[in-house]
Coordinates of C-alpha atoms in Angstrom, one line a residue:
M1 CA 84.2 51.1 54.7
N2 CA 82.1 51.4 51.5
L3 CA 84.7 53.0 49.3
S4 CA 86.6 50.8 47.0
P5 CA 90.4 51.1 47.0
V6 CA 90.2 52.1 43.3
Q7 CA 88.3 55.2 44.4
W8 CA 90.7 56.5 47.1
V9 CA 94.1 55.0 46.6
P10 CA 94.9 57.2 43.5
L11 CA 93.7 60.3 45.4
L12 CA 95.8 59.6 48.4
T13 CA 98.8 58.7 46.2
K14 CA 98.5 62.0 44.4
R15 CA 98.4 63.8 47.7
Y16 CA 101.5 62.1 49.0
V17 CA 103.4 62.8 45.7
E18 CA 102.5 66.5 46.0
I19 CA 103.6 66.8 49.6
C20 CA 106.7 64.6 49.4
S21 CA 108.0 66.5 46.4
K22 CA 108.5 69.6 48.7
K23 CA 112.2 70.1 49.3
D24 CA 111.8 70.4 53.1
V25 CA 109.9 67.1 53.5
E26 CA 112.5 64.6 54.6
S27 CA 110.5 62.2 56.8
S28 CA 111.5 58.7 56.0
E29 CA 108.0 57.5 57.2
L30 CA 106.3 59.7 54.6
H31 CA 108.6 58.6 51.8
Y32 CA 108.0 54.9 52.8
S33 CA 104.3 55.5 52.7
L34 CA 104.7 57.2 49.3
N35 CA 106.6 54.2 47.9
T36 CA 104.1 51.7 49.1
L37 CA 101.3 53.8 47.8
L38 CA 102.9 54.2 44.4
L39 CA 103.3 50.4 44.2
A40 CA 99.8 49.7 45.4
D41 CA 98.2 52.3 43.1
A42 CA 100.1 51.1 40.1
T43 CA 99.3 47.4 40.8
L44 CA 95.6 48.3 41.4
S45 CA 95.2 50.4 38.3
Q46 CA 96.9 47.9 36.1
S47 CA 95.4 44.6 37.4
E48 CA 92.1 45.1 35.5
L49 CA 93.7 45.9 32.2
L50 CA 96.1 42.9 32.7
H51 CA 93.2 40.6 33.2
K52 CA 91.5 42.1 30.1
Y53 CA 94.5 41.6 27.9
Q54 CA 95.8 38.2 28.8
D55 CA 97.6 37.6 25.5
I56 CA 99.9 40.6 25.5
G57 CA 102.8 38.4 26.7
S58 CA 104.8 38.4 29.9
Q59 CA 106.2 41.5 31.4
I60 CA 109.7 40.8 32.8
V61 CA 110.9 43.6 34.9
V62 CA 114.6 43.8 36.0
M63 CA 115.1 45.8 39.2
G64 CA 118.0 46.5 41.5
P65 CA 120.1 49.1 43.2
T66 CA 122.8 51.2 41.6
Q67 CA 125.6 49.5 39.6
S68 CA 124.2 46.0 40.1
G69 CA 124.2 45.1 36.4
K70 CA 120.5 45.6 35.5
S71 CA 121.1 46.8 32.0
T72 CA 123.6 44.1 31.4
L73 CA 121.1 41.4 32.5
V74 CA 118.5 42.9 30.2
N75 CA 120.8 42.4 27.3
I76 CA 121.6 38.9 28.3
L77 CA 117.9 38.0 28.4
L78 CA 117.4 39.6 25.0
G79 CA 120.6 38.0 23.5
Q80 CA 121.6 41.4 22.1
I81 CA 122.7 44.9 23.0
A82 CA 119.5 46.8 23.6
A83 CA 119.9 48.6 26.9
R84 CA 122.7 51.0 27.5
A85 CA 124.9 49.9 30.4
S86 CA 127.1 52.3 32.3
P87 CA 129.3 52.2 35.4
L88 CA 127.8 55.5 36.5
A89 CA 125.4 55.4 39.4
G90 CA 121.9 56.6 38.5
F91 CA 122.6 56.4 34.7
T92 CA 119.2 55.0 34.0
V93 CA 116.4 57.3 35.2
H94 CA 113.6 56.1 32.9
A95 CA 111.8 52.8 32.6
Q96 CA 112.7 51.3 29.2
G97 CA 110.8 48.4 27.8
Y98 CA 112.1 46.1 25.0
A99 CA 109.3 44.1 23.2
Q100 CA 110.2 41.1 21.1
N101 CA 108.5 41.8 17.8
Y102 CA 105.2 43.0 19.3
P103 CA 102.4 44.4 17.1
E104 CA 102.0 48.2 17.6
A105 CA 98.5 47.6 18.9
D106 CA 99.9 45.5 21.8
L107 CA 102.4 48.2 22.5
E108 CA 99.6 50.7 22.7
I109 CA 97.8 48.5 25.3
I110 CA 101.0 48.4 27.4
D111 CA 101.3 52.2 27.0
S112 CA 97.8 52.5 28.6
L113 CA 99.2 50.5 31.6
M114 CA 102.0 52.9 32.1
K115 CA 99.9 56.1 32.4
P116 CA 100.4 58.8 33.5
L117 CA 103.9 58.3 32.2
E118 CA 104.1 59.2 28.6
R119 CA 105.8 57.1 26.0
R120 CA 108.8 58.5 24.1
P121 CA 111.5 57.1 21.8
A122 CA 114.5 56.0 23.8
N123 CA 116.9 58.3 22.0
T124 CA 114.7 61.4 22.9
L125 CA 114.6 60.7 26.7
E126 CA 116.2 63.4 28.8
A127 CA 117.4 63.0 32.3
S128 CA 115.7 66.2 33.4
D129 CA 112.3 65.0 32.2
L130 CA 111.1 62.2 34.4
E131 CA 107.5 61.9 33.2
H132 CA 108.3 59.7 30.3
Y133 CA 109.4 56.1 29.5
A134 CA 110.4 54.2 26.4
L135 CA 108.9 51.1 24.8
E136 CA 110.3 49.8 21.6
N137 CA 110.4 46.6 19.6
V138 CA 113.6 44.6 19.2
A139 CA 114.4 41.6 17.1
D140 CA 113.6 38.2 18.5
H141 CA 117.3 37.1 18.7
P142 CA 118.2 33.4 18.5
S143 CA 120.3 33.6 21.6
A144 CA 117.6 35.2 23.7
L145 CA 116.8 33.4 27.0
I146 CA 113.1 34.3 26.7
R147 CA 110.4 34.5 24.0
N148 CA 107.2 36.5 23.6
A149 CA 107.9 39.0 26.4
V150 CA 108.7 42.6 27.1
V151 CA 111.8 43.0 29.2
W152 CA 112.0 46.2 31.2
D153 CA 115.2 48.0 32.3
T154 CA 114.4 50.2 35.3
P155 CA 116.1 53.0 37.3
D156 CA 117.7 52.2 40.6
F157 CA 115.8 52.5 43.9
D158 CA 118.6 53.3 46.3
S159 CA 120.4 56.4 45.1
I160 CA 119.8 59.9 46.6
A161 CA 118.1 61.0 43.4
S162 CA 115.9 57.9 43.2
R163 CA 113.0 59.7 44.9
S164 CA 112.6 61.8 41.9
Y165 CA 112.1 58.9 39.5
S166 CA 110.5 56.4 41.8
A167 CA 107.2 56.5 39.8
S168 CA 109.0 54.7 36.9
V169 CA 110.3 52.0 39.2
Y170 CA 106.9 51.3 40.9
K171 CA 104.9 51.5 37.6
S172 CA 107.2 48.9 36.1
A173 CA 107.1 46.7 39.2
A174 CA 103.3 46.8 39.2
L175 CA 103.2 45.8 35.6
A176 CA 105.5 42.8 36.1
D177 CA 104.5 39.2 35.7
V178 CA 108.0 38.3 36.9
I179 CA 110.5 40.5 38.7
I180 CA 114.2 39.8 38.5
M181 CA 116.0 41.5 41.4
V182 CA 119.6 42.0 40.4
V183 CA 122.1 42.8 43.2
S184 CA 125.8 42.8 43.4
K185 CA 127.8 40.9 46.1
D186 CA 128.4 44.3 47.7
K187 CA 124.8 45.3 48.0
Y188 CA 122.7 42.2 48.5
G189 CA 122.6 42.9 52.3
D190 CA 121.6 46.6 52.0
K191 CA 118.5 47.8 53.8
S192 CA 117.1 49.3 50.6
V193 CA 117.3 45.9 48.9
W194 CA 115.5 44.1 51.7
D195 CA 112.8 46.8 52.0
M196 CA 112.1 46.4 48.3
L197 CA 112.1 42.6 48.6
G198 CA 109.5 43.0 51.5
L199 CA 107.2 45.1 49.3
L200 CA 107.4 42.7 46.4
H201 CA 106.9 39.7 48.6
A202 CA 103.8 41.3 50.2
L203 CA 102.4 41.8 46.7
A204 CA 103.0 38.2 45.7
K205 CA 105.1 39.2 42.8
P206 CA 106.8 36.2 41.2
L207 CA 110.4 36.9 42.1
L208 CA 113.8 35.7 40.8
V209 CA 116.9 37.0 42.6
C210 CA 120.2 37.3 40.8
I211 CA 123.3 38.0 42.8
N212 CA 125.9 39.3 40.3
K213 CA 129.6 39.9 40.3
L214 CA 130.5 37.0 42.6
D215 CA 133.9 35.5 43.0
E216 CA 133.8 31.7 42.9
P217 CA 134.9 31.2 46.6
D218 CA 132.1 33.4 47.8
R219 CA 129.2 31.6 46.1
A220 CA 128.3 29.1 48.8
V221 CA 128.6 31.7 51.6
V222 CA 126.5 34.3 49.8
N223 CA 123.9 31.7 48.8
K224 CA 123.4 30.5 52.4
A225 CA 123.4 34.0 53.9
F226 CA 120.7 35.2 51.5
V227 CA 118.5 32.2 51.9
D228 CA 118.7 32.2 55.7
R229 CA 118.0 35.9 55.9
F230 CA 115.0 35.8 53.6
T231 CA 113.5 32.8 55.4
E232 CA 114.0 34.4 58.8
Q233 CA 112.7 37.8 57.8
F234 CA 109.6 36.8 55.7
K235 CA 108.9 33.4 57.3
T236 CA 108.6 31.7 54.0
T237 CA 110.7 29.9 51.4
A238 CA 113.3 32.0 49.6
P239 CA 112.7 32.7 45.9
P240 CA 114.9 31.1 43.2
L241 CA 118.4 32.4 43.4
V242 CA 120.9 32.6 40.5
L243 CA 124.5 33.4 41.2
L244 CA 126.5 35.0 38.4
P245 CA 130.3 35.4 38.4
F246 CA 132.1 38.7 37.9
K247 CA 132.9 39.2 34.2
R248 CA 135.0 42.1 32.9
T249 CA 134.2 43.5 29.5
S250 CA 136.3 45.7 27.4
T251 CA 133.4 48.1 26.6
D252 CA 129.9 48.9 28.0
A253 CA 128.5 47.8 24.6
E254 CA 129.5 44.2 25.1
I255 CA 127.6 41.3 26.7
P256 CA 129.7 39.5 29.4
D257 CA 130.8 36.1 28.3
F258 CA 129.0 33.9 30.9
S259 CA 129.3 30.1 30.7
Q260 CA 126.6 28.2 29.1
S261 CA 125.8 26.5 32.4
D262 CA 125.2 29.9 34.0
L263 CA 123.0 30.9 31.2
N264 CA 121.1 27.7 31.3
E265 CA 120.5 28.0 35.0
L266 CA 119.2 31.6 34.6
Q267 CA 116.9 30.5 31.7
Q268 CA 115.5 27.5 33.6
A269 CA 114.9 29.6 36.7
L270 CA 113.1 32.2 34.7
H271 CA 111.0 29.6 32.9
D272 CA 109.9 28.0 36.2
I273 CA 109.0 31.3 37.9
R274 CA 107.2 32.5 34.8
A275 CA 105.1 29.4 34.8
Q276 CA 104.0 30.1 38.3
S277 CA 102.9 33.7 37.6
S278 CA 99.2 34.3 38.5
R279 CA 97.7 37.8 37.8
Q280 CA 94.7 37.0 39.9
E281 CA 96.8 36.0 42.9
Q282 CA 98.7 39.3 42.5
T283 CA 95.4 41.2 42.5
D284 CA 94.2 39.5 45.6
A285 CA 97.6 40.1 47.3
C286 CA 97.4 43.8 46.3
L287 CA 94.0 44.2 48.0
Q288 CA 95.5 42.6 51.2
F289 CA 98.5 44.8 50.9
I290 CA 96.3 47.9 50.8
K291 CA 94.3 46.7 53.8
D292 CA 97.6 46.1 55.7
H293 CA 98.9 49.6 54.9
E294 CA 95.9 51.8 54.9
Q295 CA 96.2 52.7 58.6
G296 CA 99.7 53.9 58.1
W297 CA 98.9 55.7 54.9
L298 CA 96.1 57.6 56.5
A299 CA 98.0 58.3 59.7
P300 CA 98.9 61.9 58.8
L301 CA 95.3 62.7 57.9
I302 CA 94.0 61.1 61.0
E303 CA 96.5 63.0 63.1
E304 CA 95.5 66.3 61.5
R305 CA 91.8 65.4 62.0
Q306 CA 92.5 64.8 65.7
Y307 CA 94.1 68.2 65.9
Y308 CA 91.1 69.7 64.2
T309 CA 88.8 68.0 66.6
Q310 CA 90.8 69.3 69.5
W311 CA 90.6 72.8 68.2
L312 CA 86.8 72.5 67.8
M313 CA 86.6 71.4 71.5
M314 CA 88.7 74.4 72.5
V315 CA 86.4 76.7 70.5
Q316 CA 83.3 75.1 72.1
Q317 CA 84.8 75.7 75.5
L318 CA 85.5 79.3 74.6
S319 CA 81.9 79.7 73.6
D320 CA 80.7 78.2 76.8
D321 CA 83.0 80.4 78.9
A322 CA 81.8 83.4 77.0
D323 CA 78.2 82.5 77.7
N324 CA 78.8 82.1 81.4
Q325 CA 80.8 85.3 81.5
Y326 CA 78.0 87.1 79.7
A327 CA 75.5 85.9 82.3
Q328 CA 77.7 86.8 85.2
S329 CA 78.9 90.2 83.9
Y330 CA 75.7 91.4 82.3
L331 CA 72.5 89.5 82.9
N332 CA 73.1 88.9 86.6
N333 CA 74.7 92.3 87.2
P334 CA 72.1 94.8 88.3
D335 CA 74.5 97.7 87.6
K336 CA 74.7 96.7 83.9
Y337 CA 71.6 94.7 83.0
D338 CA 69.0 97.1 81.5
S339 CA 66.8 95.0 79.2
F340 CA 64.0 94.4 81.7
N341 CA 64.1 98.1 82.8
R342 CA 63.6 99.0 79.2
A343 CA 60.6 96.6 79.1
L344 CA 59.1 98.5 82.1
A345 CA 59.8 101.8 80.4
E346 CA 58.0 100.5 77.3
L347 CA 55.1 99.5 79.6
L348 CA 54.9 103.2 80.7
S349 CA 54.4 104.2 77.1
L350 CA 51.5 101.7 76.9
L351 CA 49.8 103.1 80.0
E352 CA 48.1 105.9 78.0
I353 CA 45.3 108.0 79.5
P354 CA 42.9 109.2 76.7
G355 CA 42.4 112.6 78.3
I356 CA 46.0 113.7 78.5
A357 CA 47.5 111.7 75.6
K358 CA 47.9 114.8 73.4
T359 CA 49.7 116.7 76.2
L360 CA 52.1 113.8 76.6
S361 CA 52.6 113.6 72.9
R362 CA 53.5 117.3 72.7
T363 CA 56.0 116.8 75.5
R364 CA 57.6 114.0 73.7
S365 CA 57.8 116.0 70.5
L366 CA 59.6 118.8 72.3
V367 CA 62.4 116.4 73.2
T368 CA 62.3 114.9 69.7
W369 CA 61.8 111.5 71.0
P370 CA 58.6 109.6 69.8
A371 CA 57.0 107.4 72.4
R372 CA 58.1 104.1 70.9
R373 CA 61.7 105.3 70.8
L374 CA 61.6 107.4 74.0
L375 CA 61.0 104.6 76.5
G376 CA 62.6 101.9 74.9
V377 CA 61.0 99.8 72.4
G378 CA 64.2 98.2 71.6
R379 CA 64.8 99.9 68.4
T380 CA 67.3 102.4 69.8
A381 CA 69.5 101.3 72.7
L382 CA 69.0 103.5 75.8
S383 CA 72.3 104.5 77.4
R384 CA 74.3 107.2 78.9
T385 CA 75.4 109.6 76.3
P386 CA 78.3 111.7 77.5
L387 CA 79.7 114.3 75.2
S388 CA 83.0 114.0 73.4
N389 CA 85.4 116.9 73.1
D390 CA 83.6 118.2 70.0
G391 CA 80.3 118.3 71.7
T392 CA 78.8 115.2 70.0
A393 CA 77.2 112.4 71.8
N394 CA 79.3 109.3 72.5
T395 CA 76.9 106.3 73.0
I396 CA 78.1 103.9 75.7
N397 CA 76.3 100.6 75.6
Q398 CA 76.7 98.5 78.7
E399 CA 75.9 95.2 76.9
G400 CA 78.1 96.0 74.0
D401 CA 81.0 96.8 76.3
V402 CA 80.6 93.5 78.1
M403 CA 80.4 91.6 74.8
A404 CA 83.6 93.2 73.6
H405 CA 85.5 92.5 76.8
I406 CA 84.4 88.9 76.7
F407 CA 85.5 88.5 73.1
D408 CA 88.9 90.1 73.8
S409 CA 89.4 87.7 76.7
A410 CA 88.4 84.7 74.5
M411 CA 91.0 85.8 71.9
V412 CA 93.7 86.0 74.5
S413 CA 92.8 82.5 75.8
A414 CA 92.7 81.1 72.3
Q415 CA 96.2 82.5 71.5
S416 CA 97.5 81.1 74.8
Q417 CA 96.1 77.7 74.1
L418 CA 97.6 77.7 70.6
L419 CA 101.1 78.4 72.1
E420 CA 100.7 75.3 74.3
Q421 CA 100.1 72.9 71.4
P422 CA 102.7 70.4 70.0
D423 CA 105.2 71.9 67.5
T424 CA 103.6 70.3 64.5
L425 CA 102.9 71.7 61.1
W426 CA 99.1 71.8 61.6
W427 CA 99.2 73.8 64.8
K428 CA 101.9 76.2 63.5
A429 CA 99.7 76.8 60.4
L430 CA 96.7 77.5 62.6
S431 CA 98.6 79.8 64.9
Q432 CA 99.8 81.8 61.9
N433 CA 96.3 82.0 60.4
F434 CA 95.0 83.1 63.8
R435 CA 97.5 86.0 64.1
E436 CA 96.9 87.1 60.5
Q437 CA 93.1 87.0 60.8
Q438 CA 92.5 88.3 64.3
P439 CA 92.1 92.0 63.4
D440 CA 89.5 91.2 60.8
I441 CA 87.7 88.7 63.1
R442 CA 87.3 91.4 65.7
K443 CA 85.9 93.9 63.2
R444 CA 83.3 91.3 62.1
F445 CA 82.6 90.5 65.8
V446 CA 81.8 94.2 66.6
S447 CA 79.3 94.2 63.7
C448 CA 77.8 91.0 64.8
S449 CA 77.5 92.3 68.3
E450 CA 75.5 95.3 67.1
Q451 CA 73.3 93.2 65.0
T452 CA 72.7 90.7 67.8
R453 CA 71.5 93.4 70.2
A454 CA 69.3 95.0 67.5
E455 CA 67.7 91.7 66.7
F456 CA 66.7 91.2 70.3
E457 CA 65.0 94.6 70.7
P458 CA 61.5 93.3 69.7
E459 CA 61.7 90.8 72.5
I460 CA 61.8 93.7 75.0
E461 CA 58.6 95.1 73.5
I462 CA 57.0 91.6 73.6
A463 CA 57.8 91.4 77.3
A464 CA 56.2 94.8 77.9
K465 CA 53.1 93.8 76.0
A466 CA 52.8 90.6 78.0
L467 CA 52.8 92.7 81.2
F468 CA 50.2 95.1 79.8
E469 CA 47.9 92.2 78.7
Q470 CA 48.0 90.9 82.2
L471 CA 47.1 94.4 83.5
Q472 CA 44.2 94.6 81.2
A473 CA 42.7 91.6 83.0
Q474 CA 42.8 93.7 86.2
P475 CA 41.1 97.1 85.4
R476 CA 41.4 98.4 88.9
L477 CA 45.2 97.9 89.0
L478 CA 45.5 99.2 85.5
N479 CA 43.8 102.5 86.4
T480 CA 45.9 102.8 89.5
L481 CA 49.1 102.4 87.4
R482 CA 47.8 105.0 84.9
A483 CA 47.3 107.4 87.7
A484 CA 50.8 106.7 89.0
R485 CA 52.3 107.2 85.6
V486 CA 50.7 110.7 85.1
S487 CA 51.5 111.9 88.6
A488 CA 55.2 110.9 88.2
D489 CA 55.5 112.7 84.8
A490 CA 56.7 109.8 82.6
A491 CA 57.6 112.3 79.9
G492 CA 60.0 113.9 82.2
V493 CA 61.7 110.6 82.7
A494 CA 62.1 110.4 78.9
L495 CA 63.7 113.8 78.9
A496 CA 66.1 112.8 81.6
V497 CA 67.2 109.7 79.7
K498 CA 67.5 111.6 76.5
S499 CA 69.7 114.3 78.0
G500 CA 72.1 111.8 79.4
G501 CA 71.1 112.4 83.0
L502 CA 69.5 109.0 83.4
A503 CA 70.6 105.7 82.0
P504 CA 68.4 102.7 81.4
A505 CA 69.9 100.9 84.3
D506 CA 68.8 104.0 86.4
L507 CA 65.2 104.0 85.2
V508 CA 64.2 102.0 88.2
L509 CA 65.0 105.0 90.4
A510 CA 62.9 107.4 88.4
P511 CA 59.6 108.5 90.0
A512 CA 57.4 107.0 87.3
M513 CA 59.3 103.7 87.4
L514 CA 59.3 103.6 91.2
S515 CA 55.6 104.0 91.2
V516 CA 54.9 101.4 88.5
T517 CA 57.4 98.9 89.8
T518 CA 56.2 99.2 93.4
L519 CA 52.5 98.8 92.5
L520 CA 53.3 95.8 90.2
T521 CA 55.5 94.1 92.8
E522 CA 53.0 94.5 95.6
S523 CA 50.1 93.5 93.5
A524 CA 48.9 90.0 92.5
L525 CA 51.1 90.4 89.4
G526 CA 54.3 90.4 91.5
R527 CA 55.1 86.8 90.8
Y528 CA 54.2 87.2 87.1
L529 CA 56.6 90.2 86.9
D530 CA 59.5 88.0 88.1
T531 CA 58.5 85.3 85.6
V532 CA 58.6 87.8 82.7
K533 CA 61.9 89.1 83.8
L534 CA 63.4 85.6 84.1
D535 CA 62.0 84.6 80.8
L536 CA 63.4 87.7 79.1
M537 CA 66.8 87.0 80.6
N538 CA 66.8 83.4 79.4
R539 CA 65.7 84.3 75.9
Q540 CA 68.4 87.0 75.7
R541 CA 71.0 84.6 76.9
Q542 CA 70.0 81.9 74.4
H543 CA 69.8 84.5 71.6
V544 CA 73.3 85.9 72.3
M545 CA 74.7 82.3 72.7
E546 CA 73.4 81.3 69.3
T547 CA 73.9 84.4 67.2
L548 CA 77.1 85.8 68.8
W549 CA 79.1 83.2 70.6
I550 CA 78.4 80.4 68.3
S551 CA 77.3 81.8 64.9
C552 CA 79.9 84.5 65.0
M553 CA 82.8 84.0 67.3
A554 CA 82.9 80.1 67.2
N555 CA 82.3 80.0 63.5
E556 CA 85.1 82.5 62.9
L557 CA 87.5 80.5 64.9
T558 CA 86.4 77.2 63.3
S559 CA 86.9 78.7 59.9
L560 CA 90.5 79.4 60.7
A561 CA 91.1 75.6 60.8
D562 CA 89.0 75.2 57.6
S563 CA 91.1 77.6 55.6
L564 CA 94.7 76.6 56.3
T565 CA 96.8 77.2 53.2
E566 CA 100.0 75.3 54.2
A567 CA 100.8 73.2 51.2
R568 CA 102.4 70.4 53.3
L569 CA 99.2 69.6 55.1
F570 CA 97.5 66.3 54.1
S571 CA 94.0 67.4 55.1
R572 CA 94.0 70.6 53.0
D573 CA 91.2 70.8 50.4
L574 CA 90.4 67.1 51.0
E575 CA 88.5 65.4 48.2
P576 CA 85.0 64.0 49.2
D577 CA 86.1 60.4 48.7
L578 CA 89.1 60.9 51.0
Q579 CA 86.9 62.8 53.5
E580 CA 84.4 59.9 53.5
L581 CA 87.2 57.4 54.0
L582 CA 88.7 59.4 56.9
D583 CA 85.3 59.7 58.6
S584 CA 84.9 55.9 58.2
M585 CA 88.3 55.2 59.7
I586 CA 87.9 57.5 62.6
G587 CA 84.4 56.2 63.2
E588 CA 85.6 52.6 63.3
A589 CA 88.4 53.6 65.7
G590 CA 85.9 55.3 67.9
R591 CA 83.7 52.2 68.0
H592 CA 86.6 50.0 68.8
D593 CA 87.6 52.2 71.6
T594 CA 84.1 52.2 73.0
G595 CA 84.0 48.4 72.7
R596 CA 87.3 48.1 74.7
H597 CA 85.9 50.5 77.3
E598 CA 82.7 48.5 77.7
A599 CA 84.6 45.3 77.9
G600 CA 86.9 46.7 80.6
R601 CA 83.9 48.0 82.5
H602 CA 82.2 44.6 82.5
D603 CA 85.5 42.9 83.5
N604 CA 85.8 45.3 86.4
N605 CA 82.3 44.5 87.5

């Protein structure tokens, strides 16, 4: 895979955000992929800037579920009331950073790390506008537990509404040099907490866990339960764990009165974990995180590509079936196939006798049918022309009728196959597109059918000329054929065809045609006659296959899958970089499957 994650992760993240924002998209798998993508995208985009600006100080991010005491802990770290605490779930919906006397230039650097979120003063943030965050300076308070840092208060990640503001959570987490996970004694075992711990662990984020609101008798039990579960689940040593007691305050604008020993423990743990922070290690871990998750992220696109490939195979089979049916119903059907008969009729027009040419010409003029059009040069289809009720001619083209019948059968088959497919969004979108577009597709097919037949007419004249050139090499046979043509009154044949009494398929029964055909068949040119006929049929079959079944019908059906408008499809309007990535992933999967097949074949041998 030649694409860098920097090229495709943001594109895929944007696609997930657009799709998962739809009200009827409830898949937990999709939302998990979105969350991991948001985290990876934010970490990836910020790692380069964090390396560039090493001296902007530590970013300490406080995370946790609802009502765990995040804002309270932020105030404890800063030694002052900065963040607004509230007992209401989901009260904080924006990321809010508190910098300890940072120059504005440094705040602007941090602002660039939080893009596309826009910075706003904290007192102007509105709960209904989730595309903003706050970053403000606070005094470096003497009782603060940390220095030269930005402390971030973040929204919860477990409430029903958290999906709407998850970007703030993951942007903040990606920015972090140290993450403090704050949970209450009632929520430290929740699945959402452990899912988040798993993500942070995979990204090698320096982590400090603070379990809040504990009663003294529960400390030892909770401590052991957390450490054991973390060790078992992640197969590694548990992060530093700080246990804080339950402290009641009279107002939300009051810092709980923790003991000095509790504060010292928290400060020391934070100091130790801060010293271990490595931005390069986090960048390396992020790349590995992307590698571990890319297959899952791309799964919806791969699935839709597989459906697309299946559809192309169906379309190809429909084209092959149409080709075989065309050969059976028209080319190999003597009651319908008339192309070679028209070539023989054209040969009649080439068998001119200088002495009577003017007479024949006058005869043709009387029936208003010039020689080249009379006996079939392929510029006007010869056919029966019965009259309609108003007396006008209704042209019936045997080949055109066969083509239309084959097309209608193909459409019925396509619709039947669509109904048999899995009940997925992609197939439903394709079925709907098929139903809506089918009338227009048929109109375009009729036009293509007429054009296809018209484009092949010169080939009929070429076949006649090839026969005539062979006759010129045998003067005796040529003169015999000319005599046969005159005696049989070829112009009368033309009149019969023009009046509707003789169809091209019946030309072989006309006196002139019988004479010419018999003489050619019984002469030394008999085998050559068969060769010309077979060659004409093969060229006609190839021409119809390429210009009608493939370029017209197959392309129309393929375009249905290329023009799906369902907004919830991952593969809709795919960017070139994502297209390249998808091709690479599918190509690698195909090579692996081939390798396994070859290995199995050798093992069996």
